[in-house]
mmCIF file of C-alpha atoms and ligand atoms in Angstrom:
data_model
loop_
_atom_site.group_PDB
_atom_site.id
_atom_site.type_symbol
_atom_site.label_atom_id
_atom_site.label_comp_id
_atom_site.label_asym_id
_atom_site.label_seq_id
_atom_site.Cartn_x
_atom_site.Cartn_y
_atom_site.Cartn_z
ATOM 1 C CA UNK A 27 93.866 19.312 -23.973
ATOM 2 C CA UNK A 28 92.177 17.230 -26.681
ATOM 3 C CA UNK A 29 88.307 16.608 -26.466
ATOM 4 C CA UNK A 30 86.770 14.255 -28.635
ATOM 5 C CA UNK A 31 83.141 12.793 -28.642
ATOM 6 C CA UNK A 32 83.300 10.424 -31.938
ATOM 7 C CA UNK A 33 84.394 7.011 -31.512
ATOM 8 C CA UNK A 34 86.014 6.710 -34.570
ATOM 9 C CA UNK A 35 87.909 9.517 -33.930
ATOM 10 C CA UNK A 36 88.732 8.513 -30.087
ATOM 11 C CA UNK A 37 89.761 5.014 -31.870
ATOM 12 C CA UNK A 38 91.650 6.616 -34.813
ATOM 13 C CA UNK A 39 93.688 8.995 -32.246
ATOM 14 C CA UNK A 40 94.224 6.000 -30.262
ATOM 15 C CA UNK A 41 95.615 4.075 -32.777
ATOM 16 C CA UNK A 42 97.957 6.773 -33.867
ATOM 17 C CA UNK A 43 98.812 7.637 -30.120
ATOM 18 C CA UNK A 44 99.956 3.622 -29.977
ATOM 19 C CA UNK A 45 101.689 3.715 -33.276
ATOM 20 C CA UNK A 46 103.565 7.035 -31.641
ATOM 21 C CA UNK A 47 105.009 4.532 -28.522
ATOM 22 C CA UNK A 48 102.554 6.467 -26.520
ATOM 23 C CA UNK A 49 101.171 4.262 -23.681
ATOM 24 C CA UNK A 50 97.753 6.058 -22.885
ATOM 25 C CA UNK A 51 95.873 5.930 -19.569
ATOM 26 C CA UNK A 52 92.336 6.225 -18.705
ATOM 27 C CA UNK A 53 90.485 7.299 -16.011
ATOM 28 C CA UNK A 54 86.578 6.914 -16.609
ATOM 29 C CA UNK A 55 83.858 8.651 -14.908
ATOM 30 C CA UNK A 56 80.546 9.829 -15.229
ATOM 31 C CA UNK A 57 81.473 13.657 -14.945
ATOM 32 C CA UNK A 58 80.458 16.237 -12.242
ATOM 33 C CA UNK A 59 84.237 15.666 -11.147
ATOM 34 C CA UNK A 60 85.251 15.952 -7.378
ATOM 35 C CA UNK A 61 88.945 15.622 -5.743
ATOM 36 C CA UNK A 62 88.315 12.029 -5.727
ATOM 37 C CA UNK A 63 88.073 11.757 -9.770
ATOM 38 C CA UNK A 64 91.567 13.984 -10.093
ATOM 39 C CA UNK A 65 93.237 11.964 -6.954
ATOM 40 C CA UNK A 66 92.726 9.667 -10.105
ATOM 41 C CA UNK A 67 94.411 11.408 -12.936
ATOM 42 C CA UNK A 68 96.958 11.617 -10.262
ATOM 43 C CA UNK A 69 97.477 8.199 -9.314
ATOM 44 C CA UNK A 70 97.654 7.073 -12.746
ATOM 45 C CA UNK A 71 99.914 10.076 -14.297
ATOM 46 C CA UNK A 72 103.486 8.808 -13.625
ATOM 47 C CA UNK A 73 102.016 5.307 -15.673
ATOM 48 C CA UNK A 74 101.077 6.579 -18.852
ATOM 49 C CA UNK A 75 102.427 8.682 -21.234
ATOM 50 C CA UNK A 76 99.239 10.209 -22.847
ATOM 51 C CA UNK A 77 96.389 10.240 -19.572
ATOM 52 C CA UNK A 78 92.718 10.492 -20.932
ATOM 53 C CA UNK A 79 89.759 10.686 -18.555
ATOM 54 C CA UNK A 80 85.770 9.628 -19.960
ATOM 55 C CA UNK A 81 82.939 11.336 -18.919
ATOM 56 C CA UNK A 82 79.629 9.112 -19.729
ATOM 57 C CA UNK A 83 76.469 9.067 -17.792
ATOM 58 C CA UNK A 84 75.674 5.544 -18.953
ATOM 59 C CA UNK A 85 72.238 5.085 -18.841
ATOM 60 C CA UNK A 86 72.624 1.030 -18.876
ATOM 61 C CA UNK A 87 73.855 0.764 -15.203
ATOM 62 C CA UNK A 88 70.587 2.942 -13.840
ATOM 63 C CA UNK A 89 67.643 1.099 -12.808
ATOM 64 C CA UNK A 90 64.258 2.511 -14.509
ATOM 65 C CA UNK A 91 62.843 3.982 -10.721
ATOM 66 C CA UNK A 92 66.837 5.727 -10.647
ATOM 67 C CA UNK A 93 68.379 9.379 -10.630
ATOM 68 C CA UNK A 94 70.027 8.936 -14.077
ATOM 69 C CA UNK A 95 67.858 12.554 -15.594
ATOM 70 C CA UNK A 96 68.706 14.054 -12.709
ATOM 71 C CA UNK A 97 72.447 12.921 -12.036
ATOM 72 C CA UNK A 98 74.214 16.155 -11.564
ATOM 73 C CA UNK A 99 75.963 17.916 -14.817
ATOM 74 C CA UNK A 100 78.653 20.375 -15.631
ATOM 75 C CA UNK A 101 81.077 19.355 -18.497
ATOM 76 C CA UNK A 102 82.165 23.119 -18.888
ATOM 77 C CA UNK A 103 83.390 22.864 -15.193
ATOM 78 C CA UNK A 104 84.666 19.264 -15.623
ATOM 79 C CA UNK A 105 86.897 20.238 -18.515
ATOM 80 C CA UNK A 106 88.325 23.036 -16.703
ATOM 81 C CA UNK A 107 89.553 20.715 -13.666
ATOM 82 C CA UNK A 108 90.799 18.425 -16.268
ATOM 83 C CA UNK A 109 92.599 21.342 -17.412
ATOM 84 C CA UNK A 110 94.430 22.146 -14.441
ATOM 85 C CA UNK A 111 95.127 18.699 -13.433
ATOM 86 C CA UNK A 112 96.711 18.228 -16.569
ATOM 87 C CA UNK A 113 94.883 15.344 -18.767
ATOM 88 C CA UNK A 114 95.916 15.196 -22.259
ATOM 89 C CA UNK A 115 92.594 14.351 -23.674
ATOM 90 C CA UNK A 116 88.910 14.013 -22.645
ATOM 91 C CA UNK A 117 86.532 11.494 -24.370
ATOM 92 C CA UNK A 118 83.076 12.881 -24.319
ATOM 93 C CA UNK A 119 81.043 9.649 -26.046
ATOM 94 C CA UNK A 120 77.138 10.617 -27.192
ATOM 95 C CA UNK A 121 74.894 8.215 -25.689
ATOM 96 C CA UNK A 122 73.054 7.588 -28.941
ATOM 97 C CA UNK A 123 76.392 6.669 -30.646
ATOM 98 C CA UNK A 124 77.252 4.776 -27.268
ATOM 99 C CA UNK A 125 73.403 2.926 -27.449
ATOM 100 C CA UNK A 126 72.248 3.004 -31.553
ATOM 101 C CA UNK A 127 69.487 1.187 -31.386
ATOM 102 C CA UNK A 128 70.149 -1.827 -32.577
ATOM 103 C CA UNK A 129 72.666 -2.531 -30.120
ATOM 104 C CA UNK A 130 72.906 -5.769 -28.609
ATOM 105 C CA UNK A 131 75.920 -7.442 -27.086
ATOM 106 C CA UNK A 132 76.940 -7.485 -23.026
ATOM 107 C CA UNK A 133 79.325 -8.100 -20.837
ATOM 108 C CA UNK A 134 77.232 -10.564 -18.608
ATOM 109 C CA UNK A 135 79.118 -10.299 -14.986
ATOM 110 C CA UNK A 136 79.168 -13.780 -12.840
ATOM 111 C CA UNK A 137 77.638 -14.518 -9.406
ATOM 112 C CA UNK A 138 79.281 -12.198 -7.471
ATOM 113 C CA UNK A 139 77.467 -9.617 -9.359
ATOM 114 C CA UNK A 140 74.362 -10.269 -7.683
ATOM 115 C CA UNK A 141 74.910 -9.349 -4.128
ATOM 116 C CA UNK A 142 75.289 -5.835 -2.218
ATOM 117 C CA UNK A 143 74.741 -3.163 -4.943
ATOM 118 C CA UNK A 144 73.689 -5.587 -7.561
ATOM 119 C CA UNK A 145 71.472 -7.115 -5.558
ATOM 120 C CA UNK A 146 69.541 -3.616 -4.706
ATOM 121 C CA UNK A 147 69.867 -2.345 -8.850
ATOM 122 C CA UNK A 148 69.677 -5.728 -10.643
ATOM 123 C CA UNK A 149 71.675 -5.354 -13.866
ATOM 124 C CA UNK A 150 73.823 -2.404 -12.371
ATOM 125 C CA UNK A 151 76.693 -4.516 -13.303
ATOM 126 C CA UNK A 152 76.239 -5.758 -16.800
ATOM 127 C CA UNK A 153 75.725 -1.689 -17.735
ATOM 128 C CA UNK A 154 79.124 -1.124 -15.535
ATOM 129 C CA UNK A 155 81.290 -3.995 -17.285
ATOM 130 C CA UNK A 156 79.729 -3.648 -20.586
ATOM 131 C CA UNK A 157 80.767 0.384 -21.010
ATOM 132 C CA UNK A 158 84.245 -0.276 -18.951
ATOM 133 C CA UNK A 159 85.250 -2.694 -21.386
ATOM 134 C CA UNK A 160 84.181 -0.636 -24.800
ATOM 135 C CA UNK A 161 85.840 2.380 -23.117
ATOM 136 C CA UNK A 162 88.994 0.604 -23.154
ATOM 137 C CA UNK A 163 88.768 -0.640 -26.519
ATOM 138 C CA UNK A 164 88.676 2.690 -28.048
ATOM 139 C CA UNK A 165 90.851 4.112 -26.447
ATOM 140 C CA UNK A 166 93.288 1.160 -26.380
ATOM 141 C CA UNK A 167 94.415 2.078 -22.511
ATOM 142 C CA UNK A 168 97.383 0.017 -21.099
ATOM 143 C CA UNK A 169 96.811 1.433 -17.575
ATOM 144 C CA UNK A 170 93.242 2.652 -15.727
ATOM 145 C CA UNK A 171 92.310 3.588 -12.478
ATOM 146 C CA UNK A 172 89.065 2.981 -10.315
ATOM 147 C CA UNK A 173 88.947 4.820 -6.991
ATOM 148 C CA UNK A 174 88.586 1.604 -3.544
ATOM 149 C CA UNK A 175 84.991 3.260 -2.666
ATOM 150 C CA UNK A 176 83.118 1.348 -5.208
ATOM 151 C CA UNK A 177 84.968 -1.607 -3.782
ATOM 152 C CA UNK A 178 82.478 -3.977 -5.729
ATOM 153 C CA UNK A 179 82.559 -2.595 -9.081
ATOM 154 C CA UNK A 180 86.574 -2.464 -8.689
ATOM 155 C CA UNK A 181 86.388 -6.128 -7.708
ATOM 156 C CA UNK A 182 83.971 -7.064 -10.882
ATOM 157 C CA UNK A 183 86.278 -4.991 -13.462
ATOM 158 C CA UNK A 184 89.579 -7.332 -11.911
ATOM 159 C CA UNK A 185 87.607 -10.104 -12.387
ATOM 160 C CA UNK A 186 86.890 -9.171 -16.181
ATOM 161 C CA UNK A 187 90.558 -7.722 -16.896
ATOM 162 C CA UNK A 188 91.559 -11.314 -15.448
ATOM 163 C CA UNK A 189 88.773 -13.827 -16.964
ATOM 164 C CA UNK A 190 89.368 -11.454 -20.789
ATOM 165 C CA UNK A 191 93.194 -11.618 -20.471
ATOM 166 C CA UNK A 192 92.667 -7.974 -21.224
ATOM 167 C CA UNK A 193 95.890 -6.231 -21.151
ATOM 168 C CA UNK A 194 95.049 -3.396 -18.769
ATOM 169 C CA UNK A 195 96.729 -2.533 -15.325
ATOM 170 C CA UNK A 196 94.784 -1.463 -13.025
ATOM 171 C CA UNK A 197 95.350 1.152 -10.674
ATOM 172 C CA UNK A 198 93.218 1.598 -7.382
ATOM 173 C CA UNK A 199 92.956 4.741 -5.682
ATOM 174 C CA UNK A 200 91.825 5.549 -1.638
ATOM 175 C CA UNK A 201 88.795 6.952 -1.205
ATOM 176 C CA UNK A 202 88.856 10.286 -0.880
ATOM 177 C CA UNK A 203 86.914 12.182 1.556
ATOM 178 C CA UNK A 204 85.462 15.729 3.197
ATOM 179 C CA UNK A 205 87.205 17.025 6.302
ATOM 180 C CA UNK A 206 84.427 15.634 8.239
ATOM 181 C CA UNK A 207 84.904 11.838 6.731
ATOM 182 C CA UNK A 208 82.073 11.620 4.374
ATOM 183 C CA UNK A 209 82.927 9.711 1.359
ATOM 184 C CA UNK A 210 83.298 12.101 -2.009
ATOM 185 C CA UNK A 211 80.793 11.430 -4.151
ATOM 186 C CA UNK A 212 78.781 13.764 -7.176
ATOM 187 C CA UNK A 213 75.845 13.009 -5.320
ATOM 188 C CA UNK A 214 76.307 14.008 -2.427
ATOM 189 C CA UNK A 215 75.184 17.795 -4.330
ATOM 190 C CA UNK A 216 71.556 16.336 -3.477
ATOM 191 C CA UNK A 217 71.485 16.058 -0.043
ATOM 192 C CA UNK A 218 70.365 18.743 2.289
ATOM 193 C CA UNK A 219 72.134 20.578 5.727
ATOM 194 C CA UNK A 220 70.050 17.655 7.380
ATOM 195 C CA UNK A 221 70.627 15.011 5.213
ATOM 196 C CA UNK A 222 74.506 15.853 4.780
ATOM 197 C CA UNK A 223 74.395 15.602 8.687
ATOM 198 C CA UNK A 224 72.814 11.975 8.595
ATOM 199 C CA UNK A 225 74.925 11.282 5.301
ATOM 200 C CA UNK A 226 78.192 11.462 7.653
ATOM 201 C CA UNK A 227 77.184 8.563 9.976
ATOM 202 C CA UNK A 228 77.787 6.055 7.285
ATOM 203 C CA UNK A 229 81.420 7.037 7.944
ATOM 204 C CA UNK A 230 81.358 6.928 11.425
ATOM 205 C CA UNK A 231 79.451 3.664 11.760
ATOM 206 C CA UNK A 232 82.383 1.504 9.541
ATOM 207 C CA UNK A 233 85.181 3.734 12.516
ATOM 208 C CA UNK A 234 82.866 1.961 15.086
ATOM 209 C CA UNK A 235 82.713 -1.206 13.043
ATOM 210 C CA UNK A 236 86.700 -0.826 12.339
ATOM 211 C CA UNK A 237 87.430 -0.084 16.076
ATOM 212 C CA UNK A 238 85.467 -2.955 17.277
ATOM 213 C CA UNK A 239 86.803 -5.776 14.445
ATOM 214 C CA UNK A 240 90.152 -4.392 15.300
ATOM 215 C CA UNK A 241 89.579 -4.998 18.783
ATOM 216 C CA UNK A 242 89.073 -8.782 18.208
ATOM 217 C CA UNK A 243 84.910 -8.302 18.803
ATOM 218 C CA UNK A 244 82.865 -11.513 18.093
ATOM 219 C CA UNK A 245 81.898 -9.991 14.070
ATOM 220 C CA UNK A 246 78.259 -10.711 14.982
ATOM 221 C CA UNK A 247 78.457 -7.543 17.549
ATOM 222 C CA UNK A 248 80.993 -5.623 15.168
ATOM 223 C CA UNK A 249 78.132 -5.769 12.911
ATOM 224 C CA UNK A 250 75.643 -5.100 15.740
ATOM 225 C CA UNK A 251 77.116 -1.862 16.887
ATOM 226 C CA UNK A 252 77.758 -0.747 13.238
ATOM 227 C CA UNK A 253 73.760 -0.718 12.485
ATOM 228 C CA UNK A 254 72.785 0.500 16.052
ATOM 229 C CA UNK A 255 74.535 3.624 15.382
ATOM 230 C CA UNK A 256 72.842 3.668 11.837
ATOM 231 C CA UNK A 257 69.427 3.178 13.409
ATOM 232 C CA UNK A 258 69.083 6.084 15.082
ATOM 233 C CA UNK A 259 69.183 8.280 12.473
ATOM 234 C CA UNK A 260 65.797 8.487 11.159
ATOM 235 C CA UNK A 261 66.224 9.795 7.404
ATOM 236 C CA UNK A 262 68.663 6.760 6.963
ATOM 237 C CA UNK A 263 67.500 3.906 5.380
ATOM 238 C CA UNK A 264 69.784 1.271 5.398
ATOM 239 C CA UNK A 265 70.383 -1.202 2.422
ATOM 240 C CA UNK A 266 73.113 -3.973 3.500
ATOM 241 C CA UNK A 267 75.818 -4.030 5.940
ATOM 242 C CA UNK A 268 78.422 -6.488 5.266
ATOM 243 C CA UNK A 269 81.866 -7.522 7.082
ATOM 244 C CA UNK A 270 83.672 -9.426 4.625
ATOM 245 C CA UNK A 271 86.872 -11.068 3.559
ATOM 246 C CA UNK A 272 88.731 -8.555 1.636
ATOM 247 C CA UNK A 273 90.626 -10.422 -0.977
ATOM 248 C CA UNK A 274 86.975 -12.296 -2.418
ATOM 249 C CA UNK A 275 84.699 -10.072 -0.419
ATOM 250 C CA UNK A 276 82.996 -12.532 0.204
ATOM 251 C CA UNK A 277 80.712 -11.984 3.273
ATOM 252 C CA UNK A 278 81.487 -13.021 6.874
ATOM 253 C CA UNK A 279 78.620 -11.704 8.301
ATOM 254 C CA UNK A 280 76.046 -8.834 6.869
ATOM 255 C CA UNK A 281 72.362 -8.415 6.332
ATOM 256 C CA UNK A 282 70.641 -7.029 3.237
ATOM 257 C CA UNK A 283 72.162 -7.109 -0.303
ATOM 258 C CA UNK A 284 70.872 -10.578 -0.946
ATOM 259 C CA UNK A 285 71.269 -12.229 2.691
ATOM 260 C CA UNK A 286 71.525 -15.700 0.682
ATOM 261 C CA UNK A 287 75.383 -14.043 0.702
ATOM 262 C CA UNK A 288 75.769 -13.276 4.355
ATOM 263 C CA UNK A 289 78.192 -15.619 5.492
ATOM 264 C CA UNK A 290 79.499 -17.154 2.110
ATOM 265 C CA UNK A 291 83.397 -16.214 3.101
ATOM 266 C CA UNK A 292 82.585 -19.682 6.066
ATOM 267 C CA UNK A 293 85.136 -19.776 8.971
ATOM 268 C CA UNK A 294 87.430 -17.000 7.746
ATOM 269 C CA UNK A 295 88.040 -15.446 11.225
ATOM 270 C CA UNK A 296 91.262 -14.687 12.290
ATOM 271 C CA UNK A 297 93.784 -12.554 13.467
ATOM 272 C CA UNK A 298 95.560 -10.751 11.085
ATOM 273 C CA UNK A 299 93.182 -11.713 7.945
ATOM 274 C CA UNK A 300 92.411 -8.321 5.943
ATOM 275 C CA UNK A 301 88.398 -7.515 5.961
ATOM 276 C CA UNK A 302 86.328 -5.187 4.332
ATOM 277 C CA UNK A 303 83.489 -3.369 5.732
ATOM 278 C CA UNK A 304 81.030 -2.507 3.236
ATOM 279 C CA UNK A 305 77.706 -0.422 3.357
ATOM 280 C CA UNK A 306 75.148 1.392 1.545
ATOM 281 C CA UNK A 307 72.014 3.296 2.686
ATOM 282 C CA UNK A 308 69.562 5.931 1.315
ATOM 283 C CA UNK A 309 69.748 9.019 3.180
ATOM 284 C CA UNK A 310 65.972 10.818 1.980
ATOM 285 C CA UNK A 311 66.328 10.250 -1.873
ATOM 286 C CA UNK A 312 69.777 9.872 -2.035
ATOM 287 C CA UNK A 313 71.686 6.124 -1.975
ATOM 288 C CA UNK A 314 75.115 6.481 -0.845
ATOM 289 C CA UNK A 315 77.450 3.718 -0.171
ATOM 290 C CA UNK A 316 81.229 3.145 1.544
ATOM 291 C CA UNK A 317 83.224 0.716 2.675
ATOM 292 C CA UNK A 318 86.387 0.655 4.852
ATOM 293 C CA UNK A 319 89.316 -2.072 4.641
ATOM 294 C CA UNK A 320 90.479 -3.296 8.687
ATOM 295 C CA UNK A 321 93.086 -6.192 9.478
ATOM 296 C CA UNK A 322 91.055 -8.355 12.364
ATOM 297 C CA UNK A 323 93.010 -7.661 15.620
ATOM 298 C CA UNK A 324 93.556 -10.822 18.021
ATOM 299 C CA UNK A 325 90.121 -12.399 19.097
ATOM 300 C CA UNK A 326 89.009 -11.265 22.499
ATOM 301 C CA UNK A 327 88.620 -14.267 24.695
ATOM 302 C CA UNK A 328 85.436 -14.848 25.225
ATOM 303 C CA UNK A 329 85.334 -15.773 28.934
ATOM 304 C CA UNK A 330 85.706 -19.235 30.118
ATOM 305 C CA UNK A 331 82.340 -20.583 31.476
ATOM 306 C CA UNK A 332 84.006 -22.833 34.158
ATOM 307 C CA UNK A 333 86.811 -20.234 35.511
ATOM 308 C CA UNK A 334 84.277 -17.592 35.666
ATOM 309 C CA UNK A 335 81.440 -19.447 37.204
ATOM 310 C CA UNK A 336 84.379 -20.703 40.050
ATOM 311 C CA UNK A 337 85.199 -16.657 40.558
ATOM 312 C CA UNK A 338 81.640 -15.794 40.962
ATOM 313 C CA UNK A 339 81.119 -19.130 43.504
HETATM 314 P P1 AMP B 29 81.920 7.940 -10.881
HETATM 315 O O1 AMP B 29 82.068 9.211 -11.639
HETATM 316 O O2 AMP B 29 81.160 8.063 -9.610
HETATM 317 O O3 AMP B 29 81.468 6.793 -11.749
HETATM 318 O O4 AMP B 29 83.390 7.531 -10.426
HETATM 319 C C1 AMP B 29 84.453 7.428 -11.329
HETATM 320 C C2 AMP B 29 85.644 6.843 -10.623
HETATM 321 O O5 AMP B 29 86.001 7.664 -9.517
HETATM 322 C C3 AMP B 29 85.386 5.431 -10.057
HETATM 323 O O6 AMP B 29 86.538 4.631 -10.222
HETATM 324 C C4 AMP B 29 85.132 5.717 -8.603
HETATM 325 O O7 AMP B 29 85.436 4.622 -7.759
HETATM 326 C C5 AMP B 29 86.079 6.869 -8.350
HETATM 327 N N1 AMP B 29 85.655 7.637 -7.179
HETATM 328 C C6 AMP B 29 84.420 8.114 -6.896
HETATM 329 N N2 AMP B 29 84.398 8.719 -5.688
HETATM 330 C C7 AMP B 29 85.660 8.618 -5.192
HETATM 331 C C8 AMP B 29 86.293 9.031 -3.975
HETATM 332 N N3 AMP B 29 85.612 9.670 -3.017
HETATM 333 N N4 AMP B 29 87.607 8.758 -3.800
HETATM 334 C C9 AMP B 29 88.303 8.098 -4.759
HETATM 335 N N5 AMP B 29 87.771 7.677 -5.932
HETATM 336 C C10 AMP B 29 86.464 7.929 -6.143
#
């Protein structure tokens, strides 16, 4: 397995990889790799010829108050999973080769930037585009894959592959998760027996949610049961709570996340239509988010005023 840190290197090998008829694939993360990161390499194996993975702790998609000093480590470990799950090469970039300082140029995400996580860590996703784009320039991917749990960011990077006529094919992986349901994630390393406890309800409030949009539930109480059974938990702070369309994800109903959002998707109710629950909450220091995709089941009939006021009489 090749590692390589350089950029001109990573572009030079690149270039001679493509000159080879080797169609390369990327899978970029920010390290401190899980099952979810190699579900990944998996997905995107039988696509590529040559299958690279990043690891970069970018330090433009952290807010200034955020864990990026502490965001957990190990590229001794990570290179030994990449190993065994068979990557050709890993690209290691150095932040100050990634950041000289005299850099200057952005990818400057639209609208739909600003709500849910970007609206709780403003410029989140002008650091996310910005590095996603230069990683594929150097190393000249024709194939990528972004795991479904950061539905947003996946949603943003589509956008940009689409509105840049960049000549990448995406991949999206499920999310992966523990036996118990809670999402994989490197930070979930900080929480505590406690916290880990609380950590899991995030998964079992978008089940209730799931259950209860499946079950043709007015959304307003889909959403309503959903944050009662987050409320309750008292180290659990929540941050938004959004049902929303799938395809645009545009909200149907939610609160938090910029609530000037909550109900942009309009009268986008009905059977059948594919919806997305999305959340994110801080469990003690920790911010953790999910989201789970439902089809709307056939509306319960709310009951008729006149017949049921006759059966009462
Ligand atoms: P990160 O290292 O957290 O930036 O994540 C790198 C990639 O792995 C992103 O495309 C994530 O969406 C994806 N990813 C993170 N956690 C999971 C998971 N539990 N299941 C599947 N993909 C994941």
């Amino acid at each position: 397995m090749e590692l390589v840190t350089g950029l001109a290197a990573m572009q030079a090998r690149a270039r001679e990889l493509e000159r080879n008829g080797k169609r390369i694939g990327l899978v970029p993360t920010m390290g401190y790799l899980h099952q979810g990161h190699l579900s990944l390499v998996h997905l995107l194996r039988p696509h590529c010829h040559q299958l690279w993975l990043s690891i970069f702790v970018n330090p433009a998609q952290f807010g200034p108050s955020e864990d990026l000093a502490r965001y957990p480590r190990d590229l001794e470990r990570d290179l030994d999973l990449c190993r065994a799950a068979g990557v050709d090469g890993v690209l290691v970039p150095r932040a100050s080769e990634v950041y000289p300082a005299d850099f200057a140029t952005w990818v400057v995400p639209g609208p739909a930037a600003d709500r849910y996580c970007g609206a709780m860590r403003p410029g989140h996703f002008r650091g996310v585009l910005s590095i996603v784009l230069r990683l594929f320039m150097w190393t000249r991917c024709r194939c990528a894959a972004f795991g479904a749990k950061d539905a947003q960011q996946l949603w943003l990077i589509r956008r940009m592959v689409k509105d840049f006529n960049l000549e990448v094919e995406l991949m999206e992986g499920p999310t992966l998760r523990e036996a118990d349901g809670l999402a994989m994630s490197s930070r979930n390393v900080y929480l505590d027996v406690e916290e880990r406890r609380e950590a899991l309800t995030l998964h079992q409030a978008l089940e209730v949610g799931k259950a209860a949009v499946a079950a043709g539930l007015p959304l307003k109480e889909a959403l309503c049961a959903m944050s009662k059974h987050l409320a309750v938990h008292p180290k659990l702070q929540l941050e938004y709570l959004h049902i929303t369309d799938w395809e645009s994800l545009d909200s149907l109903v939610g609160v938090g996340g910029d609530p000037a959002w909550a109900g942009s998707a309009g009268d986008m109710d009905e059977a059948g239509r594919e919806m997305a629950l999305l959340v994110a909450a801080r469990v003690g220091r920790t911010r953790l988010i999910d989201n789970m995709r439902v089809v709307r089941g056939p509306l319960a009939q709310s009951p008729d005023p006149a017949t049921s006021s006759t059966l009462q009489g």
